[in-house]
Coordinates of C-alpha atoms in Angstrom, one line a residue:
Chain A
X244 CA 22.3 2.9 -9.3
X245 CA 19.4 5.3 -8.3
X246 CA 17.2 6.2 -5.5
X247 CA 13.3 6.5 -5.3
X248 CA 12.2 8.6 -2.4
X249 CA 8.5 8.1 -1.6
X250 CA 6.8 10.5 0.7
X251 CA 5.0 7.8 2.7
X252 CA 2.9 10.3 4.7
X253 CA 1.5 11.8 1.6
X254 CA 1.0 8.4 -0.3
X255 CA -2.6 7.4 -0.6
X256 CA -1.8 3.8 -1.4
X257 CA -3.4 3.7 -5.0
X258 CA -0.5 1.4 -6.2
X259 CA -0.4 2.9 -9.6
X260 CA 3.4 3.4 -9.1
X261 CA 3.8 -0.4 -8.7
X262 CA 2.3 -0.8 -12.2
X263 CA 4.5 1.9 -13.7
X264 CA 7.7 0.5 -12.6
X265 CA 9.3 -1.6 -15.5
X266 CA 11.4 -3.6 -12.9
X267 CA 8.6 -4.0 -10.3
X268 CA 10.7 -2.7 -7.4
X269 CA 8.0 -0.8 -5.6
X270 CA 5.8 -2.8 -3.2
X271 CA 2.9 -1.9 -1.0
X272 CA 3.6 -1.6 2.8
X273 CA 1.6 -3.7 5.3
X274 CA 1.7 -0.9 7.8
X275 CA -0.8 1.9 7.7
X276 CA 0.5 5.5 7.3
X277 CA -0.8 8.5 9.3
X278 CA -3.6 9.1 6.8
X279 CA -4.8 5.5 7.3
X280 CA -3.6 4.1 3.8
X281 CA -1.1 1.3 3.2
X282 CA 1.7 3.3 1.4
X283 CA 4.0 2.3 -1.3
X284 CA 7.6 1.6 -0.4
X285 CA 10.8 1.4 -2.2
X286 CA 13.1 -1.0 -0.5
X287 CA 16.7 0.3 0.0
X288 CA 18.2 -2.9 -1.6
X289 CA 16.3 -2.1 -4.9
X290 CA 18.6 1.0 -5.3
X291 CA 21.1 -1.3 -7.2
X292 CA 18.4 -2.3 -9.9
X293 CA 16.6 1.0 -10.3
X294 CA 17.5 2.8 -13.5
X295 CA 16.0 6.2 -12.5
X296 CA 13.6 6.2 -15.4
X297 CA 11.2 7.9 -13.0
X298 CA 8.1 6.3 -14.6
X299 CA 6.8 5.7 -11.0
X300 CA 6.9 9.4 -10.2
X301 CA 5.3 10.3 -13.5
X302 CA 2.4 8.0 -12.6
X303 CA 2.1 9.1 -9.0
X304 CA -1.3 11.2 -8.7
X305 CA -0.1 12.7 -5.4
X306 CA 3.4 13.8 -6.6
X307 CA 4.7 11.9 -3.6
X308 CA 7.7 10.5 -5.4
X309 CA 11.2 12.1 -6.0
X310 CA 13.8 10.1 -8.0
X311 CA 17.7 10.6 -7.8
X312 CA 20.5 9.3 -9.9
X313 CA 24.0 8.7 -8.8
X314 CA 26.4 11.2 -10.3
X315 CA 29.5 10.0 -12.3
X316 CA 32.1 8.5 -10.0
X317 CA 29.7 8.6 -7.0
X318 CA 30.0 5.4 -4.9
X319 CA 27.0 3.5 -3.8
Chain B
X64 CA 22.9 12.0 -5.9
X65 CA 21.2 14.4 -8.3
X66 CA 17.6 14.7 -8.8
X67 CA 16.1 13.4 -11.9
X68 CA 12.4 13.9 -10.9
X69 CA 11.2 16.6 -8.6
X70 CA 7.9 18.4 -7.8
X71 CA 7.4 21.5 -10.2
X72 CA 8.0 24.7 -8.5
X73 CA 4.5 26.1 -9.5
X74 CA 3.0 23.3 -7.5
X75 CA 2.7 24.0 -3.8
X76 CA 4.1 21.4 -1.5
X77 CA 0.9 20.5 0.1
X78 CA -1.2 17.4 0.2
X79 CA -4.3 17.3 -1.9
X80 CA -7.9 16.4 -0.9
X81 CA -8.2 14.1 -3.9
X82 CA -9.2 10.3 -3.4
X83 CA -6.5 7.6 -3.8
X84 CA -5.9 7.1 -7.5
X85 CA -7.8 10.3 -8.7
X86 CA -5.7 11.7 -11.5
X87 CA -6.4 15.4 -10.8
X88 CA -3.2 15.5 -8.8
X89 CA -1.2 14.2 -11.8
X90 CA -2.8 16.6 -14.2
X91 CA -2.1 19.5 -11.8
X92 CA 1.5 18.4 -12.0
X93 CA 1.6 18.5 -15.8
X94 CA 0.0 21.9 -15.9
X95 CA 2.5 23.2 -13.3
X96 CA 5.3 21.6 -15.2
X97 CA 4.2 23.4 -18.4
X98 CA 4.2 26.7 -16.4
X99 CA 7.7 26.0 -15.2
X100 CA 8.9 25.1 -18.7
X101 CA 7.8 28.5 -20.1
X102 CA 8.6 30.5 -16.9
X103 CA 5.1 32.0 -16.9
X104 CA 4.3 31.2 -13.3
X105 CA 4.7 34.9 -11.9
X106 CA 2.3 36.3 -14.5
X107 CA -0.2 33.3 -14.5
X108 CA -3.9 33.8 -13.5
X109 CA -5.7 30.5 -13.2
X110 CA -9.6 30.2 -13.4
X111 CA -10.9 27.5 -11.3
X112 CA -14.4 25.7 -12.1
X113 CA -16.8 24.0 -9.8
X114 CA -16.1 20.5 -8.9
X115 CA -13.3 18.5 -7.5
X116 CA -10.9 20.9 -9.3
X117 CA -12.4 23.8 -7.4
X118 CA -9.5 23.8 -4.9
X119 CA -6.7 24.5 -7.4
X120 CA -6.0 27.8 -5.7
X121 CA -4.7 25.8 -2.8
X122 CA -2.4 23.7 -5.0
X123 CA -1.0 26.1 -7.5
X124 CA 1.4 28.8 -6.5
X125 CA -0.4 31.4 -8.7
X126 CA -3.3 33.8 -8.5
X127 CA -6.6 32.1 -9.2
X128 CA -10.1 33.4 -9.8
X129 CA -12.9 31.1 -8.7
X130 CA -15.7 31.1 -11.3
X131 CA -19.3 30.3 -10.8
X132 CA -20.5 26.8 -12.2
X133 CA -19.3 26.4 -15.9
X134 CA -18.5 30.1 -16.2
X135 CA -14.7 29.8 -16.1
X136 CA -14.3 30.5 -19.9
X137 CA -16.4 33.7 -19.5
X138 CA -14.4 34.7 -16.5
X139 CA -11.0 33.8 -18.2
X140 CA -12.2 36.0 -21.3
X141 CA -12.6 39.1 -19.1
X142 CA -9.4 38.4 -17.2
X143 CA -7.4 37.9 -20.4
X144 CA -8.9 40.9 -22.2
X145 CA -8.4 43.2 -19.2
X146 CA -4.8 42.0 -18.6
X147 CA -3.5 40.7 -22.0
X148 CA 0.0 40.4 -20.6
X149 CA -1.0 37.8 -18.1
X150 CA -1.0 34.1 -18.9
X151 CA -4.5 32.7 -18.4
X152 CA -5.9 29.3 -18.1
X153 CA -9.0 27.5 -17.1
X154 CA -9.1 24.1 -15.5
X155 CA -12.5 22.4 -15.6
X156 CA -14.2 19.0 -15.3
X157 CA -16.8 17.5 -17.5
X158 CA -19.7 18.3 -15.2
X159 CA -18.6 21.8 -15.4
X160 CA -17.4 22.3 -18.9
X161 CA -19.6 19.9 -20.9
X162 CA -22.9 20.3 -19.1
X163 CA -23.6 23.8 -17.3
X164 CA -20.7 25.5 -19.1
X165 CA -21.2 24.1 -22.7
X166 CA -22.3 27.6 -23.9
X167 CA -19.5 29.4 -22.3
X168 CA -16.7 27.2 -23.7
X169 CA -18.2 27.0 -27.3
X170 CA -18.5 30.7 -27.5
X171 CA -15.1 31.4 -26.0
X172 CA -13.6 28.9 -28.4
X173 CA -15.6 30.5 -31.3
X174 CA -14.4 33.9 -30.5
X175 CA -10.9 32.7 -30.5
X176 CA -10.2 34.0 -27.0
X177 CA -6.5 33.8 -26.1
X178 CA -6.5 31.7 -23.1
X179 CA -5.9 28.0 -22.6
X180 CA -8.7 25.5 -21.4
X181 CA -7.6 22.3 -19.5
X182 CA -10.7 20.0 -19.5
X183 CA -10.7 16.9 -17.3
X184 CA -13.0 14.3 -18.5
X185 CA -13.8 11.5 -16.0
X186 CA -17.4 10.6 -17.3
X187 CA -19.1 11.6 -14.1
X188 CA -19.8 14.5 -11.6
X189 CA -17.0 13.7 -8.9
X190 CA -17.7 16.2 -6.2
X191 CA -21.4 15.9 -6.0
X192 CA -21.4 12.2 -5.6
X193 CA -21.1 10.4 -9.1
X194 CA -24.3 11.6 -11.1
X195 CA -24.4 11.0 -14.8
X196 CA -22.6 13.7 -16.8
X197 CA -23.0 14.4 -20.5
X198 CA -19.7 12.4 -21.0
X199 CA -20.8 9.2 -19.2
X200 CA -20.4 6.3 -21.4
X201 CA -23.5 4.5 -22.9
X202 CA -24.5 1.9 -20.3
X203 CA -22.4 3.4 -17.5
X204 CA -24.1 3.0 -14.1
X205 CA -24.1 6.2 -12.1
X206 CA -26.1 7.6 -9.2
X207 CA -28.7 9.0 -11.6
X208 CA -28.6 6.2 -14.2
X209 CA -28.7 3.1 -12.0
X210 CA -29.7 0.9 -14.8
X211 CA -26.9 2.3 -17.0
X212 CA -27.0 5.3 -19.4
X213 CA -29.7 4.8 -21.9
X214 CA -28.8 6.8 -25.0
X215 CA -32.4 6.8 -26.3
X216 CA -33.4 8.9 -23.2
X217 CA -30.1 10.5 -21.9
X218 CA -28.4 11.0 -25.4
X219 CA -24.9 10.2 -26.3
X220 CA -21.5 11.1 -24.7
X221 CA -20.2 14.4 -26.0
X222 CA -16.8 14.4 -27.7
X223 CA -15.8 17.8 -26.5
X224 CA -12.4 18.0 -28.3
X225 CA -14.0 17.2 -31.6
X226 CA -16.8 19.8 -30.9
X227 CA -14.2 22.5 -30.2
X228 CA -12.0 21.6 -33.2
X229 CA -15.1 22.2 -35.4
X230 CA -15.0 25.7 -34.5
X231 CA -13.1 28.2 -36.7
X232 CA -12.0 30.3 -33.7
X233 CA -10.3 27.4 -32.0
X234 CA -6.6 27.0 -32.9
X235 CA -5.6 23.9 -31.1
X236 CA -7.6 21.0 -29.8
X237 CA -6.4 17.7 -28.5
X238 CA -7.4 14.8 -26.4
X239 CA -4.9 12.9 -24.2
X240 CA -5.0 10.4 -21.3
X241 CA -2.9 9.9 -18.2
X242 CA -3.4 6.1 -17.7
X243 CA 0.1 5.0 -18.6
X244 CA 3.6 6.5 -18.6
X245 CA 3.6 6.8 -22.4
X246 CA 0.3 8.7 -22.4
X247 CA 1.4 10.8 -19.5
X248 CA 4.3 11.9 -21.5
X249 CA 2.3 12.7 -24.6
X250 CA -0.3 14.6 -22.3
X251 CA 2.7 16.7 -20.9
X252 CA 3.6 17.6 -24.4
X253 CA 0.2 18.4 -25.5
X254 CA -0.3 20.7 -22.5
X255 CA 3.1 22.5 -23.3
X256 CA 2.0 22.9 -26.9
X257 CA -1.4 24.4 -25.8
X258 CA 0.4 26.9 -23.5
X259 CA 2.6 27.9 -26.5
X260 CA -0.4 28.8 -28.5
X261 CA -1.3 31.4 -25.9
X262 CA 2.4 32.6 -25.5
X263 CA 2.9 32.9 -29.2
X264 CA -0.7 34.5 -29.6
X265 CA -1.8 31.8 -32.0
X266 CA -5.3 31.5 -30.6
X267 CA -7.6 29.5 -28.3
X268 CA -6.1 26.0 -27.2
X269 CA -8.1 23.2 -25.7
X270 CA -6.7 20.2 -24.0
X271 CA -9.1 17.3 -22.9
X272 CA -7.6 14.8 -20.4
X273 CA -9.2 11.4 -19.8
X274 CA -9.0 10.7 -16.2
X275 CA -10.1 8.2 -13.6
X276 CA -12.6 8.6 -10.8
X277 CA -12.2 5.4 -8.7
X278 CA -14.6 6.4 -5.9
X279 CA -17.7 7.2 -8.1
X280 CA -17.0 4.4 -10.5
X281 CA -16.9 2.1 -7.5
X282 CA -13.5 0.6 -8.3
X283 CA -10.0 0.4 -6.9
X284 CA -7.4 2.9 -8.4
X285 CA -5.8 0.1 -10.5
X286 CA -9.2 -1.1 -11.9
X287 CA -10.3 2.6 -12.5
X288 CA -7.1 3.1 -14.4
X289 CA -7.7 -0.1 -16.5
X290 CA -11.2 1.2 -17.3
X291 CA -9.7 4.4 -19.0
X292 CA -7.8 2.2 -21.5
X293 CA -10.6 -0.5 -21.9
X294 CA -13.8 1.7 -22.1
X295 CA -12.9 5.4 -22.4
X296 CA -10.3 5.5 -25.1
X297 CA -12.1 3.5 -27.4
X298 CA -15.0 5.9 -27.3
X299 CA -13.0 9.1 -26.8
X300 CA -10.2 8.7 -29.3
X301 CA -6.9 10.1 -28.4
X302 CA -5.4 12.6 -30.8
X303 CA -4.9 16.0 -32.1
X304 CA -8.1 17.3 -33.8
X305 CA -7.0 20.6 -34.7
X306 CA -3.5 22.3 -35.1
X307 CA -3.5 25.7 -36.6
X308 CA -0.2 27.1 -37.6

């Protein structure tokens, strides 16, 4: 149980995070962002499967990704 | 929820001008992360080069001196000698460090100057529109080598990490890449080690980072990232070429 927060306004749609995710949880949006790119999105339902490995955030050239992990005993 | 990955505090919370898939932003983050790790941000003076990396004063929350083309190692020498208690690093691309600034970097390394050089190698001149650089691969098509780099006329790509390692004055020389999470973690470690050489006054440290330039390579970000693994790493071998104790 974890959460990946992608700053969609800052994402330039390079899609490198989609390759980095071992579970392929990140997909590209079909809606343009303010900069005119198709940003990466982390669907809320993927929270369950995310292990908070943060490889997506490591790979992001624009440091647009923050990763959170549930604390012990925290309910989804 | 507790954060497991956050932006380093030494990196300003601003958007960058870099193209989609350009790994300068990532390398900026690794450098900022190393500054946070050692807590040197308040006394850090960065020396920016000419090229896409010129705007690092906009992105790092530190003091920065902007050096003329290729002269970052000479400026850093002056800064470090005048202010030995400050932490000093240069951040240069291949058009800057391996072409117009070859003399400066070689002599700074040979003198064993106590600063750290971060060298971003993307085999082309990024900012000026993709001309051939000394590091362009044999056969690589660029703006100034439309038929591909001909080694009989243009010479061979320069392996700077090995060149620096051959100098007695250099204490640490390494080549890393940022094309995969595994390589990124290794790059982060190498940059921290390079910083520790300055902090522990062990000598000059040099980190060459292989990076992608999707725009000037005429590729998508994903293709450009693949090219790093397929074409660059076989020529520019990753590894530590010098590690003085």
